Amino acid sequence: MKIQEADAKGLLLAQGLPVPGWTVARTAGEARSAAESILAAGADRVVIKAQVLVGGRGKAGGVKLAGSADEAEAVASAILGMSIKGITVRKVLVAAAADIVKEFYLSAVLDRAARRILLMGSAEGGVEIEQVAAERPDAIVTVHAHPHLGLADWQARDLAFRMGLGGQLKAAVAIAKGLVRTMHAYDADLVEINPLAIVREPGEGTIVEKLVCLDAKVTLDDSALPRHPELEALRDPDEEDPADALARAAGLTFIRLDGSIGCMVNGAGLAMTTMDLVKRAGGEPANFLDIGGGAKADRVAAAMGLILADPKVKAILVNIFGGITRGDEVARGLIEARAQQVRDVPMVVRIVGTNAAEAAELLRAARFVTAATLDEAAAKAVAAAASPGSGA
Ligand code: GDP
Ligand code: MN
């Protein structure tokens, strides 16, 4: 689950990381009053940032500075409602503009192959890190945290020196360790600070330089969310694909793909096998859909609704291996779903295992196209998708 910058900053702050204060505004008026209090507190400018779950907001015109309340209102009104990579901006973050001396990049990601948290740092912050990685891989320095011991101080110091942060050593060490702590605390997949910045701030009668997190991106591990029920509140309904929300509510694992053959399968392994066989038969799957174990008629109907809502779907392949899941339950769900179906899409059904005979009887009576083997089912579905209207 991706969360907004403002929420990510909240998590970082809770872990003791240095994050400058901010306010979230949903209207230009709210942005204006936020700017008024920030300017009244002594800042000479505010920064206004689009809150959308995509990167590159700066390049897209979604990050702007303003020097007065009037200007802040105008800038916010321009950013609110604008579209960034197809997403409409509904809220902005307002903060005192930082006086940036230099921008760095620092992130923690789950390195699945190494089974460890990997820290990546670079002195080339602010820009897209993918570009740095592609053009100048040497500009990125890395270190793994130990699964039990975490990131040792010496590792953090070494990373900081290699990133060119020797002058901010103490702060850099604290931040690097803080990222690892944040990963653990919330079961995050990614914690990315870009830019991590040295900024100039008025201190006691003089100007001081500090290292702060100016941007924050956190991705949470969906599978670990049940361990953190409070984080569920950070899900942004404005940006969730309605299909994903439906799938989650129905207890289905659903991933949309580009092809034309809708697949309804029970079990992740069988779902992958089914997709492979569709491809081998010359077709392209439109989705990965695991209806899970013990699915009843209503879950089957919900799955069918999700598949049919995708206009790319030209044929549906149902492949069920009955174990705990009863074949006749699935057949009943399919019959019910077809009765409510808004769009006539050819369907090929293969049900084996528990109560397969009862399922076959029901499907025959309802005149469904069935298949005995998975190869046959895949071939029929691919043929049906290629010649729509043929009824498989
Ligand atoms: P992103 O483009 O979506 O990654 O958004 P960022 O928050 O990283 O902002 C993009 C760029 O805007 C940063 O790399 C900075 O150069 C600039 N920026 C962001 N916040 C401030 C700020 O407070 N002051 C100044 N001067 N520039 C900022
Ligand atoms: Mn950024």
Coordinates of C-alpha atoms and ligand atoms in Angstrom, one line a residue:
M1 CA 0.0 0.0 0.0
K2 CA 1.3 3.4 -1.0
I3 CA 0.7 6.3 1.4
Q4 CA 0.8 10.0 0.8
E5 CA 3.9 12.1 1.5
A6 CA 2.2 13.8 4.5
D7 CA 1.3 10.5 6.1
A8 CA 4.8 9.1 5.3
K9 CA 6.3 12.1 7.1
G10 CA 4.1 11.4 10.1
L11 CA 5.5 7.9 10.4
L12 CA 9.1 9.2 10.0
L13 CA 8.5 11.9 12.7
A14 CA 7.1 9.2 15.0
Q15 CA 10.4 7.3 14.6
G16 CA 12.3 10.4 15.6
L17 CA 13.5 11.5 12.1
P18 CA 14.0 15.2 11.4
V19 CA 11.1 16.3 9.2
P20 CA 10.1 20.0 8.9
G21 CA 6.5 20.7 9.9
W22 CA 3.6 20.8 7.4
T23 CA -0.1 21.2 7.0
V24 CA -2.5 19.4 4.6
A25 CA -5.0 21.6 2.7
R26 CA -7.9 20.5 0.6
T27 CA -8.9 24.0 -0.7
A28 CA -7.0 27.1 -1.8
G29 CA -8.6 28.9 1.2
E30 CA -7.1 26.3 3.6
A31 CA -3.7 26.6 1.9
R32 CA -3.9 30.4 2.3
S33 CA -4.5 30.2 6.0
A34 CA -1.8 27.6 6.5
A35 CA 0.6 29.9 4.5
E36 CA -0.5 32.9 6.6
S37 CA 0.5 31.2 9.9
I38 CA 3.8 29.9 8.4
L39 CA 4.7 33.3 7.1
A40 CA 3.7 35.0 10.4
A41 CA 6.0 32.6 12.2
G42 CA 8.9 34.0 10.3
A43 CA 9.3 32.0 7.1
D44 CA 9.9 34.1 4.0
R45 CA 8.3 31.6 1.6
V46 CA 6.1 28.5 1.7
V47 CA 6.3 25.4 -0.5
I48 CA 3.1 23.9 -1.8
K49 CA 3.2 20.3 -2.9
A50 CA 0.6 18.1 -4.6
Q51 CA -0.3 15.1 -2.6
V52 CA -0.6 12.3 -5.2
L53 CA 0.8 8.7 -5.1
V54 CA 3.2 9.2 -8.0
G55 CA 6.7 10.5 -8.2
G56 CA 8.0 13.4 -10.3
R57 CA 5.5 15.9 -8.9
G58 CA 8.1 18.6 -9.1
K59 CA 8.8 18.1 -12.8
A60 CA 5.0 18.0 -13.5
G61 CA 4.5 21.4 -11.8
G62 CA 3.1 20.0 -8.6
V63 CA 5.7 21.6 -6.3
K64 CA 5.8 25.4 -6.1
L65 CA 7.0 28.1 -3.8
A66 CA 5.0 31.2 -2.8
G67 CA 6.1 34.4 -1.0
S68 CA 2.8 35.7 0.3
A69 CA -0.6 34.4 1.4
D70 CA -2.1 35.7 -1.9
E71 CA 0.4 33.9 -3.9
A72 CA 0.0 30.7 -1.9
E73 CA -3.7 30.8 -2.5
A74 CA -3.2 31.2 -6.3
V75 CA -0.5 28.5 -6.4
A76 CA -2.7 26.1 -4.4
S77 CA -5.7 26.8 -6.6
A78 CA -3.6 26.0 -9.7
I79 CA -2.2 22.7 -8.2
L80 CA -5.5 21.5 -6.8
G81 CA -7.5 19.9 -9.6
M82 CA -4.5 19.5 -11.9
S83 CA -3.7 16.1 -13.3
I84 CA -0.4 14.4 -12.6
K85 CA 0.3 11.2 -14.5
G86 CA -3.5 10.8 -14.8
I87 CA -4.3 11.4 -11.1
T88 CA -6.3 14.4 -10.0
V89 CA -4.8 16.4 -7.2
R90 CA -7.2 16.7 -4.3
K91 CA -4.9 17.9 -1.5
V92 CA -1.7 19.8 -1.1
L93 CA 1.0 19.9 1.6
V94 CA 1.9 23.4 2.8
A95 CA 5.2 24.0 4.7
A96 CA 7.8 26.6 5.3
A97 CA 10.1 26.6 2.2
A98 CA 13.5 25.1 3.0
D99 CA 16.6 27.1 2.0
I100 CA 18.4 24.1 0.3
V101 CA 22.2 23.9 0.3
K102 CA 22.5 20.5 -1.3
E103 CA 20.1 17.6 -2.0
F104 CA 20.9 13.9 -1.4
Y105 CA 19.1 10.6 -1.9
L106 CA 18.6 8.0 0.8
S107 CA 16.3 5.0 0.9
A108 CA 15.7 1.6 2.5
V109 CA 14.2 -1.2 0.5
L110 CA 13.5 -4.8 1.2
D111 CA 16.1 -6.8 -0.8
R112 CA 14.2 -10.0 -1.2
A113 CA 17.2 -11.9 -2.8
A114 CA 19.5 -11.0 0.1
R115 CA 16.6 -11.3 2.7
R116 CA 17.8 -8.0 4.2
I117 CA 17.1 -4.4 4.2
L118 CA 19.2 -2.6 1.7
L119 CA 20.1 1.1 2.2
M120 CA 20.9 3.1 -0.9
G121 CA 22.4 6.5 -0.8
S122 CA 23.6 9.1 -3.3
A123 CA 25.0 12.6 -3.3
E124 CA 22.9 13.1 -6.4
G125 CA 19.5 13.7 -4.8
G126 CA 16.4 15.5 -6.0
V127 CA 16.5 13.9 -9.4
E128 CA 15.0 10.6 -10.3
I129 CA 17.2 7.9 -8.9
E130 CA 16.3 5.5 -11.7
Q131 CA 18.1 7.9 -14.0
V132 CA 21.2 8.1 -11.8
A133 CA 21.2 4.3 -11.5
A134 CA 21.1 3.9 -15.3
E135 CA 23.6 6.6 -16.2
R136 CA 26.0 6.6 -13.3
P137 CA 25.6 3.5 -11.1
D138 CA 28.8 4.5 -9.3
A139 CA 27.0 7.5 -7.8
I140 CA 24.9 5.1 -5.8
V141 CA 26.3 3.6 -2.6
T142 CA 24.7 0.7 -0.7
V143 CA 24.8 -1.3 2.5
H144 CA 22.8 -4.1 3.9
A145 CA 21.4 -4.0 7.5
H146 CA 21.8 -7.2 9.5
P147 CA 18.5 -9.0 10.1
H148 CA 19.1 -9.2 13.8
L149 CA 21.7 -6.6 14.6
G150 CA 20.2 -3.9 12.3
L151 CA 22.4 -1.2 10.9
A152 CA 25.6 -0.9 12.9
D153 CA 26.9 2.7 13.6
W154 CA 30.1 2.0 11.7
Q155 CA 28.0 0.9 8.6
A156 CA 25.9 4.1 8.8
R157 CA 29.1 6.2 9.2
D158 CA 30.7 4.5 6.2
L159 CA 27.6 5.0 4.1
A160 CA 27.4 8.7 5.1
F161 CA 31.1 9.3 4.2
R162 CA 30.6 7.5 0.8
M163 CA 27.5 9.7 0.2
G164 CA 29.5 12.9 0.8
L165 CA 27.7 13.5 4.1
G166 CA 30.9 13.6 6.3
G167 CA 30.1 17.1 7.3
Q168 CA 26.7 16.0 8.7
L169 CA 27.9 12.7 10.1
K170 CA 25.9 12.5 13.3
A171 CA 22.6 13.5 11.7
A172 CA 23.2 11.2 8.7
V173 CA 23.9 8.2 11.0
A174 CA 20.7 8.9 12.9
I175 CA 18.7 9.2 9.8
A176 CA 20.1 6.0 8.2
K177 CA 19.4 4.1 11.3
G178 CA 16.0 5.7 11.6
L179 CA 15.1 4.5 8.1
V180 CA 15.8 0.9 9.1
R181 CA 13.8 1.4 12.3
T182 CA 10.9 2.7 10.3
M183 CA 11.0 -0.3 7.9
H184 CA 10.7 -2.6 10.9
A185 CA 8.2 -0.6 12.9
Y186 CA 5.6 -0.6 10.1
D187 CA 6.6 -3.6 8.0
A188 CA 7.4 -1.2 5.1
D189 CA 8.8 -2.4 1.7
L190 CA 10.3 1.0 1.0
V191 CA 11.2 4.2 2.8
E192 CA 12.6 6.8 0.5
I193 CA 13.9 10.3 1.2
N194 CA 14.5 12.2 -2.0
P195 CA 15.7 14.8 -1.3
L196 CA 17.4 14.4 2.0
A197 CA 18.7 17.9 2.2
I198 CA 21.2 20.1 3.9
V199 CA 19.2 23.3 4.6
R200 CA 20.1 26.7 6.0
E201 CA 18.2 27.8 9.0
P202 CA 18.4 30.8 11.3
G203 CA 20.0 29.7 14.6
E204 CA 20.9 31.7 17.7
G205 CA 22.1 34.9 16.0
T206 CA 23.7 33.0 13.2
I207 CA 22.8 30.7 10.3
V208 CA 23.0 26.9 10.9
E209 CA 23.0 24.0 8.5
K210 CA 20.9 21.0 9.2
L211 CA 20.1 17.7 7.5
V212 CA 16.4 17.1 7.0
C213 CA 13.9 14.9 5.2
L214 CA 12.2 17.2 2.6
D215 CA 10.3 14.5 0.8
A216 CA 9.1 11.1 2.0
K217 CA 7.8 8.0 0.2
V218 CA 6.7 4.9 2.2
T219 CA 5.2 1.7 0.8
L220 CA 3.7 -0.7 3.3
D221 CA 3.7 -4.5 2.9
D222 CA 0.0 -5.4 2.3
S223 CA 0.5 -8.8 3.7
A224 CA 1.7 -7.3 7.0
L225 CA -1.1 -4.7 7.3
P226 CA -3.2 -6.9 9.6
R227 CA -0.4 -6.5 12.2
H228 CA -0.8 -2.7 12.0
P229 CA -4.6 -2.0 12.0
E230 CA -4.0 1.7 12.7
L231 CA -2.2 2.1 9.3
E232 CA -5.4 1.1 7.5
A233 CA -6.5 4.7 8.1
L234 CA -3.7 5.9 5.8
R235 CA -5.2 4.1 2.8
D236 CA -6.2 6.9 0.4
P237 CA -9.7 6.1 -1.0
D238 CA -9.2 9.0 -3.5
E239 CA -6.6 7.0 -5.3
E240 CA -7.5 3.4 -4.9
D241 CA -8.5 1.6 -8.0
P242 CA -12.2 0.7 -7.4
A243 CA -11.5 -2.9 -8.6
D244 CA -8.8 -3.3 -5.9
A245 CA -11.2 -2.1 -3.2
L246 CA -13.9 -4.5 -4.5
A247 CA -11.4 -7.4 -4.5
R248 CA -10.2 -6.6 -1.0
A249 CA -13.8 -6.4 0.3
A250 CA -14.7 -9.8 -1.3
G251 CA -11.5 -11.5 -0.1
L252 CA -10.1 -12.0 -3.6
T253 CA -6.5 -11.6 -4.8
F254 CA -6.9 -9.8 -8.0
I255 CA -4.2 -8.3 -10.3
R256 CA -5.2 -6.7 -13.6
L257 CA -3.1 -7.5 -16.6
D258 CA -3.2 -6.5 -20.3
G259 CA -4.6 -9.5 -22.1
S260 CA -8.2 -10.5 -23.2
I261 CA -8.8 -13.8 -21.3
G262 CA -10.3 -13.3 -17.8
C263 CA -9.1 -16.1 -15.5
M264 CA -11.0 -17.3 -12.4
V265 CA -8.9 -19.8 -10.4
N266 CA -8.5 -21.1 -6.9
G267 CA -5.0 -21.1 -5.4
A268 CA -2.1 -18.8 -6.4
G269 CA -0.1 -21.7 -7.9
L270 CA -3.0 -22.9 -10.1
A271 CA -3.7 -19.3 -11.1
M272 CA -0.1 -18.9 -12.4
T273 CA -0.2 -22.3 -14.1
T274 CA -3.5 -21.3 -15.8
M275 CA -1.9 -18.0 -17.0
D276 CA 1.0 -20.0 -18.4
L277 CA -1.3 -22.4 -20.3
V278 CA -3.3 -19.5 -21.7
K279 CA -0.1 -18.0 -23.0
R280 CA 1.0 -21.4 -24.4
A281 CA -2.4 -21.7 -26.2
G282 CA -1.6 -18.3 -27.9
G283 CA -3.7 -16.1 -25.6
E284 CA -2.9 -13.4 -23.1
P285 CA -4.5 -13.4 -19.6
A286 CA -6.5 -10.3 -18.6
N287 CA -5.9 -10.8 -14.9
F288 CA -4.5 -12.9 -12.1
L289 CA -7.4 -13.9 -9.8
D290 CA -7.3 -16.2 -6.9
I291 CA -10.7 -16.8 -5.4
G292 CA -9.0 -18.5 -2.4
G293 CA -9.9 -21.7 -0.6
G294 CA -13.5 -22.7 0.3
A295 CA -15.0 -20.0 -2.0
K296 CA -18.8 -19.9 -1.9
A297 CA -21.2 -18.8 -4.6
D298 CA -21.2 -15.2 -3.5
R299 CA -17.4 -14.9 -3.8
V300 CA -17.5 -16.5 -7.3
A301 CA -20.2 -14.0 -8.3
A302 CA -18.0 -11.1 -7.0
A303 CA -15.0 -12.5 -8.9
M304 CA -17.1 -12.7 -12.1
G305 CA -18.2 -9.1 -11.6
L306 CA -14.6 -8.0 -11.4
I307 CA -13.6 -9.8 -14.5
L308 CA -16.5 -8.6 -16.6
A309 CA -16.0 -5.0 -15.5
D310 CA -12.8 -5.0 -17.5
P311 CA -13.8 -4.2 -21.1
K312 CA -10.7 -5.9 -22.5
V313 CA -12.0 -9.3 -21.5
K314 CA -13.2 -11.3 -24.5
A315 CA -13.5 -14.7 -22.9
I316 CA -13.4 -16.2 -19.4
L317 CA -11.6 -19.3 -18.3
V318 CA -12.7 -20.8 -15.0
N319 CA -10.3 -23.4 -13.6
I320 CA -11.2 -24.8 -10.2
F321 CA -9.5 -27.6 -8.3
G322 CA -12.0 -28.7 -5.7
G323 CA -10.4 -29.5 -2.3
I324 CA -12.0 -27.5 0.5
T325 CA -13.7 -25.5 -2.3
R326 CA -16.7 -27.5 -3.5
G327 CA -17.2 -27.7 -7.2
D328 CA -21.0 -27.6 -7.0
E329 CA -20.8 -24.3 -5.0
V330 CA -18.6 -22.8 -7.7
A331 CA -21.0 -24.0 -10.4
R332 CA -23.9 -22.4 -8.6
G333 CA -22.0 -19.2 -8.3
L334 CA -21.2 -19.2 -12.0
I335 CA -24.8 -19.9 -12.9
E336 CA -26.0 -17.0 -10.7
A337 CA -23.3 -14.7 -11.9
R338 CA -24.1 -15.4 -15.6
A339 CA -27.8 -14.7 -14.9
Q340 CA -26.8 -11.2 -13.7
Q341 CA -24.1 -10.7 -16.3
V342 CA -24.4 -7.4 -18.1
R343 CA -22.2 -8.4 -20.9
D344 CA -22.3 -11.6 -22.9
V345 CA -18.8 -13.0 -22.8
P346 CA -18.0 -16.7 -23.7
M347 CA -17.0 -18.8 -20.8
V348 CA -15.2 -22.1 -20.5
V349 CA -15.3 -24.0 -17.2
R350 CA -13.1 -26.7 -15.9
I351 CA -14.0 -28.0 -12.4
V352 CA -12.2 -31.1 -11.0
G353 CA -11.9 -32.5 -7.5
T354 CA -14.5 -32.3 -4.7
N355 CA -18.1 -32.6 -6.0
A356 CA -16.9 -32.4 -9.7
A357 CA -19.7 -34.7 -10.8
E358 CA -22.4 -32.5 -9.2
A359 CA -20.8 -29.5 -10.7
A360 CA -20.7 -31.1 -14.2
E361 CA -24.4 -31.9 -13.9
L362 CA -25.3 -28.3 -12.9
L363 CA -23.2 -26.8 -15.7
R364 CA -24.6 -29.2 -18.3
A365 CA -28.2 -28.3 -17.4
A366 CA -27.2 -24.6 -17.6
R367 CA -25.6 -25.2 -21.0
F368 CA -22.1 -24.0 -20.0
V369 CA -19.1 -24.8 -22.2
T370 CA -16.9 -27.1 -20.2
A371 CA -13.5 -28.8 -20.6
A372 CA -12.0 -31.9 -19.1
T373 CA -8.4 -30.9 -19.2
L374 CA -6.7 -27.6 -18.6
D375 CA -5.1 -27.6 -22.1
E376 CA -8.5 -28.1 -23.7
A377 CA -10.0 -25.3 -21.5
A378 CA -7.2 -22.9 -22.4
A379 CA -7.5 -23.7 -26.1
K380 CA -11.3 -23.2 -26.1
A381 CA -11.0 -19.9 -24.2
V382 CA -8.3 -18.6 -26.6
A383 CA -10.4 -19.6 -29.6
A384 CA -13.5 -17.9 -28.1
A385 CA -11.6 -14.7 -27.5
A386 CA -10.3 -14.7 -31.0
S387 CA -13.8 -15.0 -32.5
P388 CA -16.3 -13.3 -30.2
G389 CA -19.9 -14.2 -30.6
S390 CA -19.0 -17.8 -31.4
G391 CA -20.1 -18.9 -28.0
A392 CA -16.8 -20.7 -27.4
Ligands
GDP1 P1 8.9 15.0 -6.2 O1 9.2 15.7 -7.5 O2 7.5 14.3 -6.4 O3 9.9 14.0 -5.8 O4 8.7 16.1 -5.0 P2 9.8 16.7 -4.0 O5 9.2 16.9 -2.7 O6 11.0 15.8 -4.0 O7 10.2 18.1 -4.7 C1 10.8 18.2 -5.9 C2 11.9 19.3 -5.8 O8 11.3 20.5 -5.4 C3 13.0 19.0 -4.8 O9 14.0 18.1 -5.3 C4 13.5 20.4 -4.5 O10 14.5 20.7 -5.4 C5 12.3 21.2 -4.7 N1 11.7 21.5 -3.3 C6 10.9 20.8 -2.6 N2 10.7 21.3 -1.4 C7 11.4 22.5 -1.4 C8 11.6 23.6 -0.4 O11 11.0 23.6 0.7 N3 12.4 24.6 -0.8 C9 13.0 24.7 -2.0 N4 13.7 25.7 -2.3 N5 12.8 23.7 -3.0 C10 12.0 22.6 -2.6
MN2 MN 11.1 13.7 -4.2

